[in-house]
Structures are given as structure tokens and as C-alpha cells.
PDB file of C-alpha atoms in Angstrom:
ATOM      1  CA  UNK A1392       0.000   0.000   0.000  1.00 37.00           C
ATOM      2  CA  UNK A1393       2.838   2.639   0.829  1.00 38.00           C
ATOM      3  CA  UNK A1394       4.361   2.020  -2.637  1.00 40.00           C
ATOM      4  CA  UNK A1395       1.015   2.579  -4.540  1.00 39.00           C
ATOM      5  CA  UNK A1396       0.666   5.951  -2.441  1.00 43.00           C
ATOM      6  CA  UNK A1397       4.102   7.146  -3.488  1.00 43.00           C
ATOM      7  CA  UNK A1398       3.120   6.663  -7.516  1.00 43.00           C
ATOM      8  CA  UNK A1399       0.174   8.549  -7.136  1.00 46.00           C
ATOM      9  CA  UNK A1400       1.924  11.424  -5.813  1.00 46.00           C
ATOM     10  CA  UNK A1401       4.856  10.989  -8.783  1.00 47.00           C
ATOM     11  CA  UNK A1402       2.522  10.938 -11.013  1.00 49.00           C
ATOM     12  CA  UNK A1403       0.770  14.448 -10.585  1.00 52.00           C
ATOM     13  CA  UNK A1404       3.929  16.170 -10.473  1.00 55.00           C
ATOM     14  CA  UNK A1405       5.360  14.615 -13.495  1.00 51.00           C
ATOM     15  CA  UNK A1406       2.339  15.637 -15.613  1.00 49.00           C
ATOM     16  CA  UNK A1407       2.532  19.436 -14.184  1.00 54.00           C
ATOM     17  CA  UNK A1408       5.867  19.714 -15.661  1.00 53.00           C
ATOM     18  CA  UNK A1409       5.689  17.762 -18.732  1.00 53.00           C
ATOM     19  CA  UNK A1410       2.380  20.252 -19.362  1.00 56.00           C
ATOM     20  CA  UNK A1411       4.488  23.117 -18.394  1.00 54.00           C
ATOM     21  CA  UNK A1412       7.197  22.067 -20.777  1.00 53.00           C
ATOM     22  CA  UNK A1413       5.320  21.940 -23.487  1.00 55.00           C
ATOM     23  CA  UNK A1414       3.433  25.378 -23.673  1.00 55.00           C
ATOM     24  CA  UNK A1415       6.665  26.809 -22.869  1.00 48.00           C
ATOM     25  CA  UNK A1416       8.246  25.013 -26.400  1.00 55.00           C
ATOM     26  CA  UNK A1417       4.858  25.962 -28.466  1.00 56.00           C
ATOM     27  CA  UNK A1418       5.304  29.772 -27.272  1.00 55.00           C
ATOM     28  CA  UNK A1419       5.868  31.256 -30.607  1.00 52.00           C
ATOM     29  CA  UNK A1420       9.767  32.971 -30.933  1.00 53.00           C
ATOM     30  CA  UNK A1421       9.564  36.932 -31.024  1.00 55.00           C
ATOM     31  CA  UNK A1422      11.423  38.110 -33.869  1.00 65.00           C
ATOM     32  CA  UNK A1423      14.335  40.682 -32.797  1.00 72.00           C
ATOM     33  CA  UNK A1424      15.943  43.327 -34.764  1.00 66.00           C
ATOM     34  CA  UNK A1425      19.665  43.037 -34.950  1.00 70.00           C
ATOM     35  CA  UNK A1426      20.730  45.306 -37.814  1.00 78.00           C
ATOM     36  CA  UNK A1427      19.104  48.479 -39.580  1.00 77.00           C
ATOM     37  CA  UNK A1428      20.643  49.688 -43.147  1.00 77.00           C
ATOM     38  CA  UNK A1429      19.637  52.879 -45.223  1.00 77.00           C
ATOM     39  CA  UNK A1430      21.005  54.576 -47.931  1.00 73.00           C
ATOM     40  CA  UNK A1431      20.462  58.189 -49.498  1.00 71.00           C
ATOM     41  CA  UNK A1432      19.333  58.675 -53.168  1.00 63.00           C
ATOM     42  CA  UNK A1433      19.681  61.790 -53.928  1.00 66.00           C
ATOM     43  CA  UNK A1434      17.431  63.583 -56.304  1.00 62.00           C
ATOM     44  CA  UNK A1435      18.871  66.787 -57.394  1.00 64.00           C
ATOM     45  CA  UNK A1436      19.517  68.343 -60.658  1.00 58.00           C
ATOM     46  CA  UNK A1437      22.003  65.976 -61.947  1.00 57.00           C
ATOM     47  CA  UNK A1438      18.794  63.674 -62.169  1.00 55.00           C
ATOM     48  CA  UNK A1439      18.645  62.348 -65.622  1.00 56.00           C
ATOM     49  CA  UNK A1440      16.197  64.703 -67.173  1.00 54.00           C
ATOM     50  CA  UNK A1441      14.760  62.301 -69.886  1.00 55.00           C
ATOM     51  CA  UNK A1442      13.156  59.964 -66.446  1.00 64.00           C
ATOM     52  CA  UNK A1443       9.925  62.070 -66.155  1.00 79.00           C
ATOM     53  CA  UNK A1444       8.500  59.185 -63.775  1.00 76.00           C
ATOM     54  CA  UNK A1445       9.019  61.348 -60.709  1.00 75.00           C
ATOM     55  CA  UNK A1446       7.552  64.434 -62.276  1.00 76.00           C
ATOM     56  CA  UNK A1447       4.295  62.184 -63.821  1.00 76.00           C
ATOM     57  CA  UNK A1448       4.262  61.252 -60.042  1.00 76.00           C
ATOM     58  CA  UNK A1449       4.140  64.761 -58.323  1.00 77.00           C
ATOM     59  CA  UNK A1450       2.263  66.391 -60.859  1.00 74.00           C
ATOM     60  CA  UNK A1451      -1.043  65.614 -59.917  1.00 73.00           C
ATOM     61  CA  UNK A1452      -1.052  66.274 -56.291  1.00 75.00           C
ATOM     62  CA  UNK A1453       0.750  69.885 -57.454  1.00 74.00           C
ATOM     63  CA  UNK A1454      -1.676  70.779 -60.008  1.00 68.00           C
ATOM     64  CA  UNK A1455      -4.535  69.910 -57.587  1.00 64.00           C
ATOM     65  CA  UNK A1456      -2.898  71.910 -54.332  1.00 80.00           C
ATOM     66  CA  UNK A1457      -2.417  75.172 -56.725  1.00 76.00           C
ATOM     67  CA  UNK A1458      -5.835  74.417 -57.682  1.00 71.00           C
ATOM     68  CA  UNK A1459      -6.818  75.066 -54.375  1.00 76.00           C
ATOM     69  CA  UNK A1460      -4.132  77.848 -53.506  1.00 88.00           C
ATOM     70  CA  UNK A1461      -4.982  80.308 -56.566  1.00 87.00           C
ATOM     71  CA  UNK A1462      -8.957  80.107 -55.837  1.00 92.00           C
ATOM     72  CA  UNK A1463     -10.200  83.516 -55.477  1.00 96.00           C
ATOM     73  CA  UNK A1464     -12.122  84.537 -52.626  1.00 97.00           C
ATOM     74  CA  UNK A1465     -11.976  88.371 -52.502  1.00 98.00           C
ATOM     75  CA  UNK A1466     -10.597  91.462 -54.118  1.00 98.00           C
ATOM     76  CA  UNK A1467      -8.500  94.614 -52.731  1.00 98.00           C
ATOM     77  CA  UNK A1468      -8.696  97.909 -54.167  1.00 98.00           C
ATOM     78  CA  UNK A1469      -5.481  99.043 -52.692  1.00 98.00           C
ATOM     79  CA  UNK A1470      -1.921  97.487 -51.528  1.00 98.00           C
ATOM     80  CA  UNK A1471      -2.044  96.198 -48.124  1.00 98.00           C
ATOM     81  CA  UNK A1472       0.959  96.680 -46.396  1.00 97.00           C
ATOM     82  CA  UNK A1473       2.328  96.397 -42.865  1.00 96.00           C
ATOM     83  CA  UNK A1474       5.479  98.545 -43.472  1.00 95.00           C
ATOM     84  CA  UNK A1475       2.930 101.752 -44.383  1.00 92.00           C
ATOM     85  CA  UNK A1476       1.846 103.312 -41.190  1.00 93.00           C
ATOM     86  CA  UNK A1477       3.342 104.767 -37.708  1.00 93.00           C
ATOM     87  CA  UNK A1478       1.033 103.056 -34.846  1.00 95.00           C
ATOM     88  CA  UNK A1479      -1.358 101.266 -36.963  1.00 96.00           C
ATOM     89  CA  UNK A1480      -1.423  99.797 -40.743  1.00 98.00           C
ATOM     90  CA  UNK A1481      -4.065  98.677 -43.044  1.00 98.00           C
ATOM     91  CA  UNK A1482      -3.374  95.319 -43.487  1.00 98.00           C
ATOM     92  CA  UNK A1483      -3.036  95.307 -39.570  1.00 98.00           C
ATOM     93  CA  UNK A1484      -6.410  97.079 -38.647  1.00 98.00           C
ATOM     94  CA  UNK A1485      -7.669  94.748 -41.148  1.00 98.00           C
ATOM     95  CA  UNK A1486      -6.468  91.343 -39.842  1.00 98.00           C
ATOM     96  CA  UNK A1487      -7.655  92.728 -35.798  1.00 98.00           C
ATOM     97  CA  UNK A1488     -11.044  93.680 -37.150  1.00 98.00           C
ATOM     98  CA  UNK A1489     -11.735  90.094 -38.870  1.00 98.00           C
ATOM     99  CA  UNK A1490     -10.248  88.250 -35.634  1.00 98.00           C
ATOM    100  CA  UNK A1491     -12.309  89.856 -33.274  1.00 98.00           C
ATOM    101  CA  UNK A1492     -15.754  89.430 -35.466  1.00 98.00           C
ATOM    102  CA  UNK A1493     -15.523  86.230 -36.645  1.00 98.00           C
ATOM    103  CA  UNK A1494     -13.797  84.889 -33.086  1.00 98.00           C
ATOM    104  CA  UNK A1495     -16.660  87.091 -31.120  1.00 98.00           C
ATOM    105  CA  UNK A1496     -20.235  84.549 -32.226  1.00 98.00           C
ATOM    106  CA  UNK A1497     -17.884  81.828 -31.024  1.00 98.00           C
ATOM    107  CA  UNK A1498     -17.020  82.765 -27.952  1.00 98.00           C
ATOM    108  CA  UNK A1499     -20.357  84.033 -26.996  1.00 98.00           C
ATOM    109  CA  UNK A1500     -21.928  80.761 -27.682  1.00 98.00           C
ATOM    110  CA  UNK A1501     -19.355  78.947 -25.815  1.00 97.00           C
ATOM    111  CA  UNK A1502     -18.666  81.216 -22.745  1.00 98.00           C
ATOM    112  CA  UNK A1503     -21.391  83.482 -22.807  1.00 98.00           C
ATOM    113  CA  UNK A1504     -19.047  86.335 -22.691  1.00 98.00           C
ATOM    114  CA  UNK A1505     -18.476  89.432 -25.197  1.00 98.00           C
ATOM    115  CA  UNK A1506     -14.891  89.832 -26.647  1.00 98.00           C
ATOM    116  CA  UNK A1507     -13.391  93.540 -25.397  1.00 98.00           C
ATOM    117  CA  UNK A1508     -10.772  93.879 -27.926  1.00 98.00           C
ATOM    118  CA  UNK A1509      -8.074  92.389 -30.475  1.00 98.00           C
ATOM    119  CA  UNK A1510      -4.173  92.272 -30.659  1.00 98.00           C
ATOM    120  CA  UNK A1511      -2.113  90.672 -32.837  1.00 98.00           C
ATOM    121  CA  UNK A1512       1.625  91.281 -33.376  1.00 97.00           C
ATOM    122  CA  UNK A1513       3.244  93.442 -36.139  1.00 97.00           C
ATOM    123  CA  UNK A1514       5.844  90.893 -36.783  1.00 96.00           C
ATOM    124  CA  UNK A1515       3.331  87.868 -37.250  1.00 96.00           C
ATOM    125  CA  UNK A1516       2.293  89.796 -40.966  1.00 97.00           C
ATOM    126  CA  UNK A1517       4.497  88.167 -43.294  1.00 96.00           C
ATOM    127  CA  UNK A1518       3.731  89.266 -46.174  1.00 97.00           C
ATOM    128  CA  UNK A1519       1.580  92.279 -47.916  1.00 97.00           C
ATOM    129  CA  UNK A1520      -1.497  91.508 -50.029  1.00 98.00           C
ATOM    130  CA  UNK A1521      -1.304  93.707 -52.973  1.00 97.00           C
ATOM    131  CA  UNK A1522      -3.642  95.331 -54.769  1.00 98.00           C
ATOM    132  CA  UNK A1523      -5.987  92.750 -56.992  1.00 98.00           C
ATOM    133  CA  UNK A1524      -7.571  89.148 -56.374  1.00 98.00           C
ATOM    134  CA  UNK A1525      -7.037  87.843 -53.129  1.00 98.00           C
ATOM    135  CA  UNK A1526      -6.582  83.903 -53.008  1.00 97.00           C
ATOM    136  CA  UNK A1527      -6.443  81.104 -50.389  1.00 96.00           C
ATOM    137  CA  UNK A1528      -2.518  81.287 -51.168  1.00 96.00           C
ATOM    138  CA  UNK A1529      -2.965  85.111 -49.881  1.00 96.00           C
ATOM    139  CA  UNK A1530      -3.975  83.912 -46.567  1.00 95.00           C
ATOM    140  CA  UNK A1531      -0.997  81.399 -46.420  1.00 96.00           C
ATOM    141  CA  UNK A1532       1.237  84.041 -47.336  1.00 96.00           C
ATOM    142  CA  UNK A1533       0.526  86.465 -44.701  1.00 97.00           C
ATOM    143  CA  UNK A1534      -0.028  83.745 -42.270  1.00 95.00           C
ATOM    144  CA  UNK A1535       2.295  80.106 -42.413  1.00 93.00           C
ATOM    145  CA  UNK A1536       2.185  79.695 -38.810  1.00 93.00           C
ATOM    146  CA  UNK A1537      -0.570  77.389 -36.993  1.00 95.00           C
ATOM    147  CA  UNK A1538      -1.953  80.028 -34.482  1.00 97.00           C
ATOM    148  CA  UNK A1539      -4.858  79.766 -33.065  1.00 98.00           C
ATOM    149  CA  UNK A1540      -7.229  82.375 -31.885  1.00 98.00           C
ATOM    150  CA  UNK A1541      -7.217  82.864 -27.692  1.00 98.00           C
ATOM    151  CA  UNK A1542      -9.263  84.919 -25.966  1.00 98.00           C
ATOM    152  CA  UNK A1543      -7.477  85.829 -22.536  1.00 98.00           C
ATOM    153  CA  UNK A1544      -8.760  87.637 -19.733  1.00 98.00           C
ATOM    154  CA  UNK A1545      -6.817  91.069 -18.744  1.00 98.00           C
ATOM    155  CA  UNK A1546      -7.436  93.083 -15.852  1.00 97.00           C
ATOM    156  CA  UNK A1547      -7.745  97.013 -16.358  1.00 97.00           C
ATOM    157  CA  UNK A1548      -4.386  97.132 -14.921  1.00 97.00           C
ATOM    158  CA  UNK A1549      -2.998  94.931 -17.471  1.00 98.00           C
ATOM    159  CA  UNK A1550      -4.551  96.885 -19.940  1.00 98.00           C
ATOM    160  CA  UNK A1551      -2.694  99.562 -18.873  1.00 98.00           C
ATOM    161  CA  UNK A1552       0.411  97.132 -19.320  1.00 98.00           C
ATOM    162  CA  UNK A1553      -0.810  96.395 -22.838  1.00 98.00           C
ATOM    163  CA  UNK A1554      -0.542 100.179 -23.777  1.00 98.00           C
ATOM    164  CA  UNK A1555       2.712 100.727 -21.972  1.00 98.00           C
ATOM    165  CA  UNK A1556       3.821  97.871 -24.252  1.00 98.00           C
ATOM    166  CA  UNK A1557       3.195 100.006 -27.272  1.00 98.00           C
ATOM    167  CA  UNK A1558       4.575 103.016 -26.599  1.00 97.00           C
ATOM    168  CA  UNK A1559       7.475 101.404 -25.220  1.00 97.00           C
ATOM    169  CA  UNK A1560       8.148  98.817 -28.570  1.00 95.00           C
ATOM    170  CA  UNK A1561       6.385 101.650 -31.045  1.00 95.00           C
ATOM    171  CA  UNK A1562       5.565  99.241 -33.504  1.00 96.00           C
ATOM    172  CA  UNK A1563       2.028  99.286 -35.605  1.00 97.00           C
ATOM    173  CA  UNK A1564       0.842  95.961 -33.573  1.00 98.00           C
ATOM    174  CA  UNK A1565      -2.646  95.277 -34.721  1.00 98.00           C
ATOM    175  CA  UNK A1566      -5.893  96.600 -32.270  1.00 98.00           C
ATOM    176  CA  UNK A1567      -9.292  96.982 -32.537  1.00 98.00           C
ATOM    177  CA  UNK A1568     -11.821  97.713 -29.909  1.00 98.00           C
ATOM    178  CA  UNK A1569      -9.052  99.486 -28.006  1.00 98.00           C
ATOM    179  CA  UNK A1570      -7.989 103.363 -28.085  1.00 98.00           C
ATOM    180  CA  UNK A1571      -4.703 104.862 -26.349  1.00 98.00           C
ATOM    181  CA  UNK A1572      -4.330 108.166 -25.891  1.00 98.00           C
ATOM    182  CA  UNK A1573      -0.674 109.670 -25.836  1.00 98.00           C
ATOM    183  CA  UNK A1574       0.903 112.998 -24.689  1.00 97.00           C
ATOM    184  CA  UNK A1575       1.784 115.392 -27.874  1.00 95.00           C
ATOM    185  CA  UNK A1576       5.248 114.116 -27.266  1.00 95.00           C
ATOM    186  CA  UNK A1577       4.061 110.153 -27.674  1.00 95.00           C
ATOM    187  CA  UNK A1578       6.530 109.736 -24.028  1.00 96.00           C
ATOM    188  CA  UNK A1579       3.277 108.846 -21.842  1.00 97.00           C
ATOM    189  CA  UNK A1580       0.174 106.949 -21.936  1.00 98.00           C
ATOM    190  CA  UNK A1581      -2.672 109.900 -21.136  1.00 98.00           C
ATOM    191  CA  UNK A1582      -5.487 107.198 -20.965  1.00 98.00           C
ATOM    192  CA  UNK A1583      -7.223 103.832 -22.737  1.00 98.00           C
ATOM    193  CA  UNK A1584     -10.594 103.665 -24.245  1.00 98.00           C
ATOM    194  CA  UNK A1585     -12.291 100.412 -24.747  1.00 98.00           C
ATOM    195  CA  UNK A1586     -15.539  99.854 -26.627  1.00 92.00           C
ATOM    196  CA  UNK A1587     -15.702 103.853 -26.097  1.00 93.00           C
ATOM    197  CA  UNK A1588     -15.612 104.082 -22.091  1.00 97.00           C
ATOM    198  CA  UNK A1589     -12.362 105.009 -19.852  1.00 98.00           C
ATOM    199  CA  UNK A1590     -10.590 101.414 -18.433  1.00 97.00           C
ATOM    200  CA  UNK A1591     -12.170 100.112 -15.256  1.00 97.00           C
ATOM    201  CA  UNK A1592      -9.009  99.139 -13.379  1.00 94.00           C
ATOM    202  CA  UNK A1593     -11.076  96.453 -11.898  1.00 92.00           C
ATOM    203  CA  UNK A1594     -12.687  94.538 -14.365  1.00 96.00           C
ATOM    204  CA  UNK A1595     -11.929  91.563 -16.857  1.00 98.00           C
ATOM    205  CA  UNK A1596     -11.719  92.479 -20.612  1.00 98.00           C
ATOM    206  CA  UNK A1597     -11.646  89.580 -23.103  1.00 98.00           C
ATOM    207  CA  UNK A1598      -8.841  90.015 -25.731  1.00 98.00           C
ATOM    208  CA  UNK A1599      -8.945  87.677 -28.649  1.00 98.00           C
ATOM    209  CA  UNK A1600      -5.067  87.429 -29.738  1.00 98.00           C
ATOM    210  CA  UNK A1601      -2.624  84.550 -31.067  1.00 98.00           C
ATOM    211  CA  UNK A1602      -2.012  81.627 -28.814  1.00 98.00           C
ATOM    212  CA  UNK A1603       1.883  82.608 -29.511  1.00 98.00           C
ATOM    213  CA  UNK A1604       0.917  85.383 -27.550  1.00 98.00           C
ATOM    214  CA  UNK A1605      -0.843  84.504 -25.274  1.00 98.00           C
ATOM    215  CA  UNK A1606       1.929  82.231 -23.693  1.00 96.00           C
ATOM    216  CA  UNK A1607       4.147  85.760 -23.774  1.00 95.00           C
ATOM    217  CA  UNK A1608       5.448  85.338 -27.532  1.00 97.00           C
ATOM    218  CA  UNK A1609       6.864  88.905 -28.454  1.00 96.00           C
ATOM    219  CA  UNK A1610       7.548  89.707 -24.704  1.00 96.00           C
ATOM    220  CA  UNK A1611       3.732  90.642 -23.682  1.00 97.00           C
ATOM    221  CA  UNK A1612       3.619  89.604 -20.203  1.00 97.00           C
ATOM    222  CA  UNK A1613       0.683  91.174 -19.867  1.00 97.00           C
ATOM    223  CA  UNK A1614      -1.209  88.236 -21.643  1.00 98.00           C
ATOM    224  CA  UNK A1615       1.563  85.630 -20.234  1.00 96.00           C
ATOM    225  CA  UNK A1616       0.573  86.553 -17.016  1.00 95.00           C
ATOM    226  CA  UNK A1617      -2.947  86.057 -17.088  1.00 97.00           C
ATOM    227  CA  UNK A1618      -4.654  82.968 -15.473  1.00 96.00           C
ATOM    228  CA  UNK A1619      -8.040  83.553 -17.847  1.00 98.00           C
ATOM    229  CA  UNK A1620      -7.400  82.150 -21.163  1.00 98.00           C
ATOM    230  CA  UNK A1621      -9.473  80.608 -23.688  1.00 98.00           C
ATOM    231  CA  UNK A1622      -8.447  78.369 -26.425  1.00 98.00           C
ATOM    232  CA  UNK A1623     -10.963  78.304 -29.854  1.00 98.00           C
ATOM    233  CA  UNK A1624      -9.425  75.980 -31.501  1.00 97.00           C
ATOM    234  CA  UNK A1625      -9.618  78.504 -34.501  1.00 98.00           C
ATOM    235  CA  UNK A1626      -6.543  78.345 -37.520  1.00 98.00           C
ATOM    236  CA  UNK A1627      -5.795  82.275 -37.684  1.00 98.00           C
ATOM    237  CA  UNK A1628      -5.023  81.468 -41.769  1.00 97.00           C
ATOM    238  CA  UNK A1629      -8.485  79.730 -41.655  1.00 97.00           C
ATOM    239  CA  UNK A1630     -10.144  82.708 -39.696  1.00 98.00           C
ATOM    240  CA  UNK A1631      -8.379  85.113 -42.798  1.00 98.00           C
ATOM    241  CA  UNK A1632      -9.735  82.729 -45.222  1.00 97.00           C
ATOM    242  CA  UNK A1633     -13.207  82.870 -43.599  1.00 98.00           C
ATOM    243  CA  UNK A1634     -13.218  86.374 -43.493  1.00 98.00           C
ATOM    244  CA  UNK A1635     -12.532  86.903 -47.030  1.00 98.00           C
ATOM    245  CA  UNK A1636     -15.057  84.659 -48.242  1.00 96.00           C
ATOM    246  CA  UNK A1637     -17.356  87.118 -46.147  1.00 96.00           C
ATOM    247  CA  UNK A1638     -16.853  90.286 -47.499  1.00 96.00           C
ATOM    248  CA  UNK A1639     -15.881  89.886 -51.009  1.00 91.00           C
ATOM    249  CA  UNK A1640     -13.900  93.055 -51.072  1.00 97.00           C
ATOM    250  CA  UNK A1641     -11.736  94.253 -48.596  1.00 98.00           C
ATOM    251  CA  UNK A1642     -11.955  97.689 -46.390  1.00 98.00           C
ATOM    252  CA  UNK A1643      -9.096  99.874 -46.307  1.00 98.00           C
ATOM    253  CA  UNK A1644      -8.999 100.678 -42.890  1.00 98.00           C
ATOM    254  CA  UNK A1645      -7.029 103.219 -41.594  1.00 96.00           C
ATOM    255  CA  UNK A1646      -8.605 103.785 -38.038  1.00 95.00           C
ATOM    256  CA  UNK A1647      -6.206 105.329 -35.416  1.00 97.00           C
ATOM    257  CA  UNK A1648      -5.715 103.169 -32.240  1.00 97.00           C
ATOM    258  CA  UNK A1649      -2.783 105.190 -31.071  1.00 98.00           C
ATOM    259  CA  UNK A1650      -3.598 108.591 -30.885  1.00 97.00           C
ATOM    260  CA  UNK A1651      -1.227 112.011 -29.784  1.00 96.00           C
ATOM    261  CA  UNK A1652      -3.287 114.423 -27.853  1.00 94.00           C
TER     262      UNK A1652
END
């Protein structure tokens, strides 16, 4: 009886591992990477000019992208030009103006809140949009970046920052909505107008602007600082191309939002 005992408890253990043994050998073997080659072809002008395959290849997708680039979606009467203009330019006033109404339905309808004012940056305007058709390739022109539209929250004391930020830089950065009154002398800011009333030191005003600046691109702390911001997920070169679907011809707007008194 003692021996019969014994091969019963052989016998379960010599199962377990023959079992285990053979998942383990039917696991299936991970391949592993040991080597990685790669060459450079060049393609350059020393290309053999008869072998068209490339260009047959490209062609299509480059006729169908200028397609879309060279569709017209508005005219200018006049040049508009960023270098043209002390405190404010056309193409400037132009580009604030279409920010803050086509950024203003959506933030109402999201936040329930009226947008203040608009500023961009002078140096964001890359290129001018002369006088003639304006085209979907205009709006990538005079914006290539992928900015989107923020609306931050200032207080009236960093909208006296914002203005002290112009006079100090004296550059033509876009506004609209907003008015800043200088000394004859353009050394001190005299006082701010928004929507047509004196600044309220103590209340929040909504200023649509890039989200470059509104993470303190261009050194404006003012909007850097802020703890109110609101992202609308809204392409500034789609905004542009919105806006000049909308009006068909563009205003020449030379509206002074730096004023000498």
C-alpha cells in the first residue's frame, strides 16, 4: 500500500511539468531586430532629365494643391501693407477687425461672454497683399504659422500694461476695440478707451489674440501673465480665409488706435 501511495503522488507532479514544458516550447519565438541599413538617393539636378517618372508622379497632387491655392475669394482695391503706417497699418487694422468678429459669435456661444478687444503682433504679418484678387494662397502668405485664436482675460491694470507695451516697442501691432491716448510728445500713456468708455481698473476684458501670444510670444507679459485664457481651436489662416469669403472686397482701414493728444 505505501508504494502505490508514493506513484500517485509521482505521477501528478510529473504531468505538471511535462504540461508546463510543453506550452513553454509551443510559445511562438519573437522576432528581434539586430541590424538596420539605409542609404540616401539623392534627387537633385544631376537627375537624368529624360526619367519624367518622378515628375508624372508629383504632378497631380501639385496641379490639384495650386488648384486650391490660386482660388479667389476676394478682391483689394489698394496694396495692403504692414510697413505703411506709424502706430497702426491697413493690413493690420484689417487682420484685428476680422479676428475679433468672426472669433466674437464663437465665444459668446461657448462662454457666454463678449470679446473687449483684439491684438495681434506686427511681426506675425508676413507678407503684404497687394492690390488685386485675393486667393487662399494670400492667406498662407501672410499667415504660415498654426496660431490659433485665444481669448485671454486682462485686468484694467494689465490693460494699462498692454498700452505701456506700445509706446514702449512703437511698432504698428494690430488693435481693434481698443484706443490709447498719448501725450503730444508720444513719451506717456494719457489714458485707454475700450468699446468707447475710460478702463475700469477692476474689471476683466476679453482680448482675442494669437495663442503665440498669449503664452508671452513677443515679450507681452501682460497676456503671459494672465490665469483667464481661452483656447478656440480657430486656424488664424483659416479665420483670414473665412473672413474673405465674407466680405468679397476688402476695407481699407485706416482707423487710429494710437492717438497724440
Amino acid at each position: 500500500m505505501v508504494k502505490v501511495k508514493k506513484k500517485k503522488a509521482i505521477i501528478p507532479h510529473f504531468v505538471f511539468l511535462l504540461t508546463f514544458f510543453l506550452l513553454v516550447s509551443c510559445q511562438s519565438k519573437k522576432d528581434l531586430v539586430y541590424e538596420i541599413k539605409a542609404s540616401q538617393i539623392n534627387i537633385n539636378e544631376n537627375a537624368d532629365n529624360d526619367d519624367t517618372t518622378i515628375e508624372n508622379f508629383v504632378a497631380p497632387y501639385r496641379d490639384h494643391i495650386n488648384e486650391d491655392l490660386d482660388h479667389v475669394l476676394a478682391y483689394t482695391p489698394v496694396d495692403q501693407d504692414k510697413s505703411k503706417g506709424e502706430w497702426e497699418t491697413n493690413i493690420g487694422n484689417l487682420l484685428a477687425k476680422a479676428t475679433f468678429e468672426l472669433a466674437s459669435p464663437i465665444f459668446k456661444q461657448r462662454e457666454n461672454k463678449n470679446i473687449d478687444a483684439c491684438m495681434l503682433n506686427h511681426g506675425g504679418i508676413r507678407a503684404v497683399i497687394p492690390k488685386g484678387n485675393v486667393t487662399t494662397r494670400t492667406a498662407y502668405n501672410i499667415m504660415p504659422f498654426e496660431n490659433s485664436v485665444m481669448v485671454v482675460g486682462l485686468t484694467g491694470n494689465e490693460i494699462q500694461d498692454l498700452a505701456q507695451y506700445m509706446l514702449d516697442q512703437k511698432k504698428p501691432h494690430p488693435l481693434y476695440g481698443i484706443v490709447i491716448y498719448l501725450n503730444n510728445t508720444a513719451t506717456k500713456v494719457n489714458r485707454i478707451e475700450i468699446n468707447k468708455k475710460p478702463i475700469n481698473l477692476n474689471q476683466t476684458y476679453y482680448v482675442a489674440t494669437s495663442d503665440y501670444l498669449a503664452n508671452g510670444g513677443d515679450s507681452m507679459a501682460f497676456f503671459n501673465n494672465s490665469t483667464i485664457k481661452y483656447d478656440l481651436d480657430y486656424k488664424l489662416r483659416s479665420l483670414f480665409i473665412d473672413y474673405f469669403k465674407k466680405v468679397d472686397t476688402l476695407p481699407n482701414l485706416t482707423t487710429k488706435h494710437v492717438i497724440k493728444e
